[in-house]
Coordinates of C-alpha atoms and ligand atoms in Angstrom, one line a residue:
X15 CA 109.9 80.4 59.1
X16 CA 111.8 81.4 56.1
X17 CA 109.8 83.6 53.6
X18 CA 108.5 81.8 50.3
X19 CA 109.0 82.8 47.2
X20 CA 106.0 83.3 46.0
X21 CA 104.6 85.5 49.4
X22 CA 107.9 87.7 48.4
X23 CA 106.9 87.9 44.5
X24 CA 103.6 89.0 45.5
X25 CA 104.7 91.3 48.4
X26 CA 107.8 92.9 45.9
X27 CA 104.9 93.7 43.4
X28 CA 103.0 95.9 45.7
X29 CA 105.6 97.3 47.9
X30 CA 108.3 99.6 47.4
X31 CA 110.2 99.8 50.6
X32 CA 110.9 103.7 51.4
X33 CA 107.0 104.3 50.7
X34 CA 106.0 101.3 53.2
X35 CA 105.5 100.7 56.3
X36 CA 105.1 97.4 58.1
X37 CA 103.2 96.8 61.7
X38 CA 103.9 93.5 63.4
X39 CA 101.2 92.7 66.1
X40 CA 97.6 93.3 65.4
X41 CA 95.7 92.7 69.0
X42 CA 93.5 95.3 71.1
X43 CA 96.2 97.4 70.9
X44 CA 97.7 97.3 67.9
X45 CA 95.0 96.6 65.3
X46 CA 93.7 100.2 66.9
X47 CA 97.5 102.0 66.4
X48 CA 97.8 100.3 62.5
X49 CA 94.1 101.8 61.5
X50 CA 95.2 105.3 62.8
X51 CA 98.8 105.2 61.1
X52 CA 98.3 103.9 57.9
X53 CA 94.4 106.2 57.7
X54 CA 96.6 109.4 58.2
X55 CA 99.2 108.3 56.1
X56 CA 97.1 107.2 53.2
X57 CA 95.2 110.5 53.4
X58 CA 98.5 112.4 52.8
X59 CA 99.8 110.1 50.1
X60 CA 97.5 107.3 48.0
X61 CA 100.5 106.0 47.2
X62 CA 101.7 105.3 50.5
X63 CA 101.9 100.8 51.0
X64 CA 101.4 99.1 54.2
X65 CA 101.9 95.8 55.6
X66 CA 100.5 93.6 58.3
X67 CA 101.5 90.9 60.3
X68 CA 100.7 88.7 63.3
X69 CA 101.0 85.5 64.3
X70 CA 97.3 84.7 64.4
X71 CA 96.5 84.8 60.5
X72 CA 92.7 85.5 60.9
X73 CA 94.1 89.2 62.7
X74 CA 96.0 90.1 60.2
X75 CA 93.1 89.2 57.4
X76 CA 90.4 91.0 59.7
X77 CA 92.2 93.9 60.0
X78 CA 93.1 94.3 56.2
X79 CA 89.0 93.4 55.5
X80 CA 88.5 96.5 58.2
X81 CA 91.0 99.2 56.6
X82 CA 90.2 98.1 53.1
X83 CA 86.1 98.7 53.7
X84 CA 87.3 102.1 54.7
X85 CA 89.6 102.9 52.3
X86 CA 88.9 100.7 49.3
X87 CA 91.9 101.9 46.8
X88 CA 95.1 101.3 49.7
X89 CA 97.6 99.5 48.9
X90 CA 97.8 96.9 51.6
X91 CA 99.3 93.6 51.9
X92 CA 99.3 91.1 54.8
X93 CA 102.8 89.0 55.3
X94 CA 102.8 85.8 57.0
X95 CA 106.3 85.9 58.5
X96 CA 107.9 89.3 60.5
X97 CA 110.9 88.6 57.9
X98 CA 108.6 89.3 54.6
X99 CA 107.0 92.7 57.0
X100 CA 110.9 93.0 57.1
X101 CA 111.6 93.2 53.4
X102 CA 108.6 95.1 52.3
X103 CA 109.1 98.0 54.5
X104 CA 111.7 100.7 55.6
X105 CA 109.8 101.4 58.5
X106 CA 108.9 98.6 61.1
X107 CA 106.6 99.3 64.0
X108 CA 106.0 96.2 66.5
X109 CA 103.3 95.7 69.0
X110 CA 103.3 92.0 70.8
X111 CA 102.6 90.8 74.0
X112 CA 106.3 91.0 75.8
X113 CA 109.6 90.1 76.2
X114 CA 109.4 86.4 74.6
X115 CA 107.3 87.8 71.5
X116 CA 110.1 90.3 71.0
X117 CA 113.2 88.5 71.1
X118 CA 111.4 85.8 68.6
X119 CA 110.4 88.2 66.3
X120 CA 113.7 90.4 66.7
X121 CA 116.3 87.8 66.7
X122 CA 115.0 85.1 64.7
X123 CA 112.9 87.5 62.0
X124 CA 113.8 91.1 61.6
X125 CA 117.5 91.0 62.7
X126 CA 118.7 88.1 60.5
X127 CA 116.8 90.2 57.4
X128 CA 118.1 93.5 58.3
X129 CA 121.7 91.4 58.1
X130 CA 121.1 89.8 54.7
X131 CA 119.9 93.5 53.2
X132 CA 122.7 96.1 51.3
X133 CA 124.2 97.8 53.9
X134 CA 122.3 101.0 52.2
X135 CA 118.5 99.9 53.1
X136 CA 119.5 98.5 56.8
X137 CA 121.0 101.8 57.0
X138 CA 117.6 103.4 55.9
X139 CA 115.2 100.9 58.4
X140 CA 113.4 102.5 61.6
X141 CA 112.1 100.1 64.1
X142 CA 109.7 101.1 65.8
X143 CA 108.8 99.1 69.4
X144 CA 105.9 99.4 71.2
X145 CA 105.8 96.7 73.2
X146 CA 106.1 96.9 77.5
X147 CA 108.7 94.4 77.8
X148 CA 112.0 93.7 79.8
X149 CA 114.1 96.9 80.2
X150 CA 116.8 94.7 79.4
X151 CA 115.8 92.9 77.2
X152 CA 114.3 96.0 74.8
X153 CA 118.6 97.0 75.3
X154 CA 120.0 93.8 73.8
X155 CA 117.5 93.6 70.9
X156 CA 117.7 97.4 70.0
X157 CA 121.7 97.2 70.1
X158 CA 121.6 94.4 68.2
X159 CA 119.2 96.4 65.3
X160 CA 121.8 99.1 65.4
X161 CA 124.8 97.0 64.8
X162 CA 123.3 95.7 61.8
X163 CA 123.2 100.2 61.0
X164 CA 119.7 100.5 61.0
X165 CA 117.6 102.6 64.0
X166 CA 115.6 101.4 66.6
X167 CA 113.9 103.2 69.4
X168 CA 111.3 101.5 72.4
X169 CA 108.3 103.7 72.2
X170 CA 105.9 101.9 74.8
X171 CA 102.6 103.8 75.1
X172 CA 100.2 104.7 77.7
X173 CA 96.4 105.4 77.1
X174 CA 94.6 101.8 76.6
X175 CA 92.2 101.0 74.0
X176 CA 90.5 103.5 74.1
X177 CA 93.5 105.9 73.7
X178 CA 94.8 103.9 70.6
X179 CA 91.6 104.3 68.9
X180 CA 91.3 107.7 69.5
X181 CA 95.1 108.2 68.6
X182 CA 95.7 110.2 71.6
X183 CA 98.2 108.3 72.8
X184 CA 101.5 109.1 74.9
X185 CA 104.2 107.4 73.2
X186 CA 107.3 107.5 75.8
X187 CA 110.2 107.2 73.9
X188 CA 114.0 105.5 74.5
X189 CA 117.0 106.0 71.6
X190 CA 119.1 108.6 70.3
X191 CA 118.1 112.0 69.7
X192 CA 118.1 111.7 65.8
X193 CA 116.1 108.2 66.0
X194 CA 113.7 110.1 68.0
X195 CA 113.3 112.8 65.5
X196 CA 113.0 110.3 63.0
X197 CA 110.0 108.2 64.9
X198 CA 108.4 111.4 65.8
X199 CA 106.6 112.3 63.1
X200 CA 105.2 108.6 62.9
X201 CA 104.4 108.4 66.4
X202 CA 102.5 111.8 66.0
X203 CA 100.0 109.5 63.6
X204 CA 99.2 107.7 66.3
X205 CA 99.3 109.7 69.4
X206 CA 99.1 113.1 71.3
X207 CA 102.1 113.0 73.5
X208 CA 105.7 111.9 72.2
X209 CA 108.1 111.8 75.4
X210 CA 111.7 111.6 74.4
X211 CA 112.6 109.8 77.8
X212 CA 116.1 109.5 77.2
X213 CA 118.1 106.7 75.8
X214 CA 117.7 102.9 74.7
X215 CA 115.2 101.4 77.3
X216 CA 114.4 104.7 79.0
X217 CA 110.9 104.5 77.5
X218 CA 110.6 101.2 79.0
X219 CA 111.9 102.8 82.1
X220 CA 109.1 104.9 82.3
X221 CA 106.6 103.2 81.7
X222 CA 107.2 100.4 84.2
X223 CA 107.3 102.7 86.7
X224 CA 103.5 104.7 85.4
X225 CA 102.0 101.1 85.6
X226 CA 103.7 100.7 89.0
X227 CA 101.3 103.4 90.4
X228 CA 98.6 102.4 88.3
X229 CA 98.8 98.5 89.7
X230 CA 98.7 100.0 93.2
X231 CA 95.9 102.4 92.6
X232 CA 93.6 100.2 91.0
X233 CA 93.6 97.8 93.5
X234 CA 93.3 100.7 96.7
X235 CA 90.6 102.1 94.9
X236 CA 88.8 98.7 94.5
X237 CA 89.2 98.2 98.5
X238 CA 87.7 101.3 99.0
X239 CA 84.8 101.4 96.8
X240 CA 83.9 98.1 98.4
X241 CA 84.5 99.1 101.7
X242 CA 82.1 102.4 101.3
X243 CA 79.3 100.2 99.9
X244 CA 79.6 97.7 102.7
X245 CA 79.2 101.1 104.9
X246 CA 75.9 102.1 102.8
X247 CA 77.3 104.0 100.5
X248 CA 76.0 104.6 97.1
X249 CA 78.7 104.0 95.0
X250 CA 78.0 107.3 92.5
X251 CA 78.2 109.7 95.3
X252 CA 81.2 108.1 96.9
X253 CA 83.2 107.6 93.8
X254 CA 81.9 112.0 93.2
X255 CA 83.5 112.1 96.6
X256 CA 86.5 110.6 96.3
X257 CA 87.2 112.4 92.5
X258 CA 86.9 115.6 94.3
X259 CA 88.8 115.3 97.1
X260 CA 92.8 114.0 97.6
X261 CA 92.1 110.2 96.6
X262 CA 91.1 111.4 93.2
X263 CA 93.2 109.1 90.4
X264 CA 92.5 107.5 87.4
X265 CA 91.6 104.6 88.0
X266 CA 88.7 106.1 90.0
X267 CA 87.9 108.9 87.9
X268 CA 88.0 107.3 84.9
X269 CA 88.5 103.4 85.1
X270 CA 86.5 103.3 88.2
X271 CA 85.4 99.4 88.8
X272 CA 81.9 99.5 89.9
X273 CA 79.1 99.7 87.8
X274 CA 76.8 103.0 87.8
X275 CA 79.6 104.3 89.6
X276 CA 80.6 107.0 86.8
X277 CA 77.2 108.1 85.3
X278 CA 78.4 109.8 82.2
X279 CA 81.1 107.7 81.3
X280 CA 81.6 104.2 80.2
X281 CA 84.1 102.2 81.9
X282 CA 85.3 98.8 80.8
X283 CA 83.0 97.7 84.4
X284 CA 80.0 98.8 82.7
X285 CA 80.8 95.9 79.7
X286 CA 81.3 93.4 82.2
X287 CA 85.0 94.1 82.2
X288 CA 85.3 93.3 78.5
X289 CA 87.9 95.3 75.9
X290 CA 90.2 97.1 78.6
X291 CA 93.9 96.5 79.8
X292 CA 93.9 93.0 80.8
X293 CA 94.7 91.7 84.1
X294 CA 97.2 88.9 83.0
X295 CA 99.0 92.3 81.2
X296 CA 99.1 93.8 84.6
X297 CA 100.1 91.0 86.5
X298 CA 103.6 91.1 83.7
X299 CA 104.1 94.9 84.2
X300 CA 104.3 93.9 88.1
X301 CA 106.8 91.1 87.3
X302 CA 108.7 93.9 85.3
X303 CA 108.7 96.2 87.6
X304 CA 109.9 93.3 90.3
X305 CA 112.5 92.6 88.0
X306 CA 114.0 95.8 87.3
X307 CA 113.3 96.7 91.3
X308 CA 115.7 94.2 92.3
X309 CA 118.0 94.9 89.8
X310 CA 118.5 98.4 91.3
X311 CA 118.0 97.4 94.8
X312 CA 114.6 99.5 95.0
X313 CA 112.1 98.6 97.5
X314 CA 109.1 98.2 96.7
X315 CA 106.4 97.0 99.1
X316 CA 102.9 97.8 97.8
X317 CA 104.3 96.8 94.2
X318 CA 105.4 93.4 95.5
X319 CA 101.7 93.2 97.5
X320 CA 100.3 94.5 94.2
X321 CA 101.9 91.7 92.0
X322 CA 100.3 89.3 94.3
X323 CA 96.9 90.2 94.7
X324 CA 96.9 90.3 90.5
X325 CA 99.0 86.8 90.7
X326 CA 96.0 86.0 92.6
X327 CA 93.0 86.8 90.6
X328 CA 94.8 84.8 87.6
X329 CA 95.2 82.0 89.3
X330 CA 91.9 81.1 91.3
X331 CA 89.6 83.2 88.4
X332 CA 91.3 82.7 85.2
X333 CA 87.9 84.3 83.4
X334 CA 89.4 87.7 84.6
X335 CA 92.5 86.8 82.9
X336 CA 91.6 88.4 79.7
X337 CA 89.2 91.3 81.2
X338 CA 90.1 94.7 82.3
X339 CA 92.6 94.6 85.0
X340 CA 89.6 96.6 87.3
X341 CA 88.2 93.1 87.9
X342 CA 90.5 92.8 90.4
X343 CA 87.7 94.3 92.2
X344 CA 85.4 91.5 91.5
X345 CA 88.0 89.6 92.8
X346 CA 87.9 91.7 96.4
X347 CA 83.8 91.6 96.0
X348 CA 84.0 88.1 95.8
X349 CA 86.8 86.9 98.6
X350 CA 86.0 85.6 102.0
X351 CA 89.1 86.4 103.4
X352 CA 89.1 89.0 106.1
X353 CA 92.7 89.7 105.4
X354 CA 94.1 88.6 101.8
X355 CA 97.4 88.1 101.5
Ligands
NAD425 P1 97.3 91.5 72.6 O1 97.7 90.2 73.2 O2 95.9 91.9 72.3 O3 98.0 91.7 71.1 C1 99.3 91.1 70.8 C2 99.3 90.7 69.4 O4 100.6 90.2 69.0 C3 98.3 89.5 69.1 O5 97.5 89.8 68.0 C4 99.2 88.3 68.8 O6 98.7 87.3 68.0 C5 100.4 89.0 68.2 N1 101.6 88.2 68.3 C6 102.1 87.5 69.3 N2 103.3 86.9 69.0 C7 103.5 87.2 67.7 C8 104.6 86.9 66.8 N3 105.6 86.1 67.1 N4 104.5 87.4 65.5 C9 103.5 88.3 65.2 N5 102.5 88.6 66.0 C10 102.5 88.1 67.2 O7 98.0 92.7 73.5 P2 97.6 94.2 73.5 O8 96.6 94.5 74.5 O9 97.5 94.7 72.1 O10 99.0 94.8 74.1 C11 100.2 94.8 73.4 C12 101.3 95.5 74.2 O11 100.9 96.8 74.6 C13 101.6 94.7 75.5 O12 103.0 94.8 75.8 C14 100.8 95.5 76.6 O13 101.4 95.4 77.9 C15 100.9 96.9 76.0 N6 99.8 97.8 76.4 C16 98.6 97.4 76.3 C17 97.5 98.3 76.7 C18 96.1 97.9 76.7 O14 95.2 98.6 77.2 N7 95.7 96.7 76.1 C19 97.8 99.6 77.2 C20 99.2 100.0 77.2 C21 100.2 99.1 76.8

């Protein structure tokens, strides 16, 4: 959808491009990151303008009612296209759902803008990606950004929700050296950790191969907790046992998936699965790390048996679609089946 011209008269009058920043992709995620970013950059310059988008108009207006309750004199503005975010801002962070999402918003919004733009402000545009997507895929798009002479880095994250809204976030990052530089200091806004990884798609890389082992373990340490209860077990001391000893992981330590299990924390199993990483998100990190597996003729077993058992849980209980990928567990709880496959 082209932009119309009165969204860009009303956008032109309350953005100046270098002072702006544009984020693309308000959901759990990024509604979390935006708040964080444009917060610490406000409090180091009023001045500073900032623009949303997403494709779901009601996120873009509920975020902008959120930041603008907490900080009542900003200078937001929401645009209803990624080409308007485009033209209101130098810097262009995006946070969608996966490889489809990108290549729309990419190819069909922000390219074709940063191509239409004096070769002087494409030059000046940072794109910021923060999406897990398609190795691949995150190559073509971010070549294609540069040939237009603007920068692009993929900067997926790890942390969750709970990271983003704390802004401890590890950003691990794939581009040149100087566009890391560059992102750096806007990453920092938003995060503890800022990995340079290497170059275009390394991020990605990495971060496919972190929710590899995170897949796996999730799923092991849902087998076992089960298994421990159907031996008598209280869950508590076994999960204390387990945390202190060599199966000790995450996602038993932290994102353990039975309730009471973790007495001083608050895991997303204690809210009924509700606001984690969801399970349909894990279930497309499998697939990409399937893809990019095969690609490189890389075995792996427990990943493939991983993307199933998730493939699984979609498929025959779509309510744990949307909840924390720890319902897998519920899923185990609930089966009949001696041996799943
Ligand atoms: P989400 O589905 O909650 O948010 C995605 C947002 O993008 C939605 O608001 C959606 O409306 C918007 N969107 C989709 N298509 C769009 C378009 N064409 N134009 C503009 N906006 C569009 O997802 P999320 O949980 O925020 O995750 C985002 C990314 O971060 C995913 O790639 C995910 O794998 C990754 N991630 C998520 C977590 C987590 O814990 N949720 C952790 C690490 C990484």
């Amino acid at each position: 959808m082209r932009p119309s011209a009165r969204s860009l008269k009303a956008l032109e009058r309350i953005c100046h491009r270098p002072k702006s920043t544009s984020f693309i992709g308000l959901g759990r995620m990024g509604h979390e990151m935006a708040f964080n970013l444009f917060s610490k950059q406000f409090a180091k310059n009023a001045e500073a303008h900032f623009v949303v988008c997403d494709a779901i108009p009601d996120s873009a207006r509920a975020f902008s009612e959120n930041f603008l309750g907490h900080f009542p004199g900003a200078k937001l503005a929401i645009a209803s296209t990624p080409e308007e975010a485009m033209l209101a801002s130098q810097t262009v962070i995006t946070m969608l759902p996966s490889s489809p999402q990108v290549k729309a918003v990419y190819s069909e919004g922000l390219i074709p803008v940063l191509r239409s733009l004096p070769q002087e402000q494409a030059r000046s545009t940072l794109c910021i990606d923060s999406t897990t997507l398609d190795v691949s895929v995150a190559q073509q798009v971010a070549s294609d950004v540069i040939s237009t002479g603007a920068e692009m880095v993929d900067a997926p994250v790890s942390g969750g929700v709970t990271g983003a809204k704390a802004g401890t976030l590890s950003f691990l990052v794939g581009g040149t050296e100087s566009s890391f530089k560059r992102s750096e200091s806007i990453l920092s806004l938003m995060g503890q950790r800022i990995i340079h990884c290497g170059a275009s798609g390394s991020g990605l890389g990495a971060k496919i191969c972190n929710n590899l082992v995170l897949g796996v373990q999730q799923i092991v340490v849902g087998e076992a907790m089960l298994l421990g209860q159907r031996l008598g077990l209280n869950p508590a001391v076994l999960a204390g046992v387990i945390n202190s000893s060599t199966g000790g992981c995450w996602a038993s330590s932290v994102n353990n998936p039975v309730p009471s299990a973790l007495p001083r924390k608050s895991p997303p199993c204690e809210r009924d699965y509700e606001g984690g990483f969801a399970t349909a998100l894990m279930l497309k990190d499998m697939g990409l790390a399937r893809d990019v597996a095969k690609q490189t003729k890389t075995p792996i077993p427990l990943g493939a048996a991983a993307e199933h058992i998730y493939a699984r849980v979609v498929k025959e209980q779509p309510a744990l679609s949307r909840k924390d990928f720890s319902s897998v567990y519920r899923f185990l709880e609930t089966s009949k089946e001696e041996h799943l496959e």
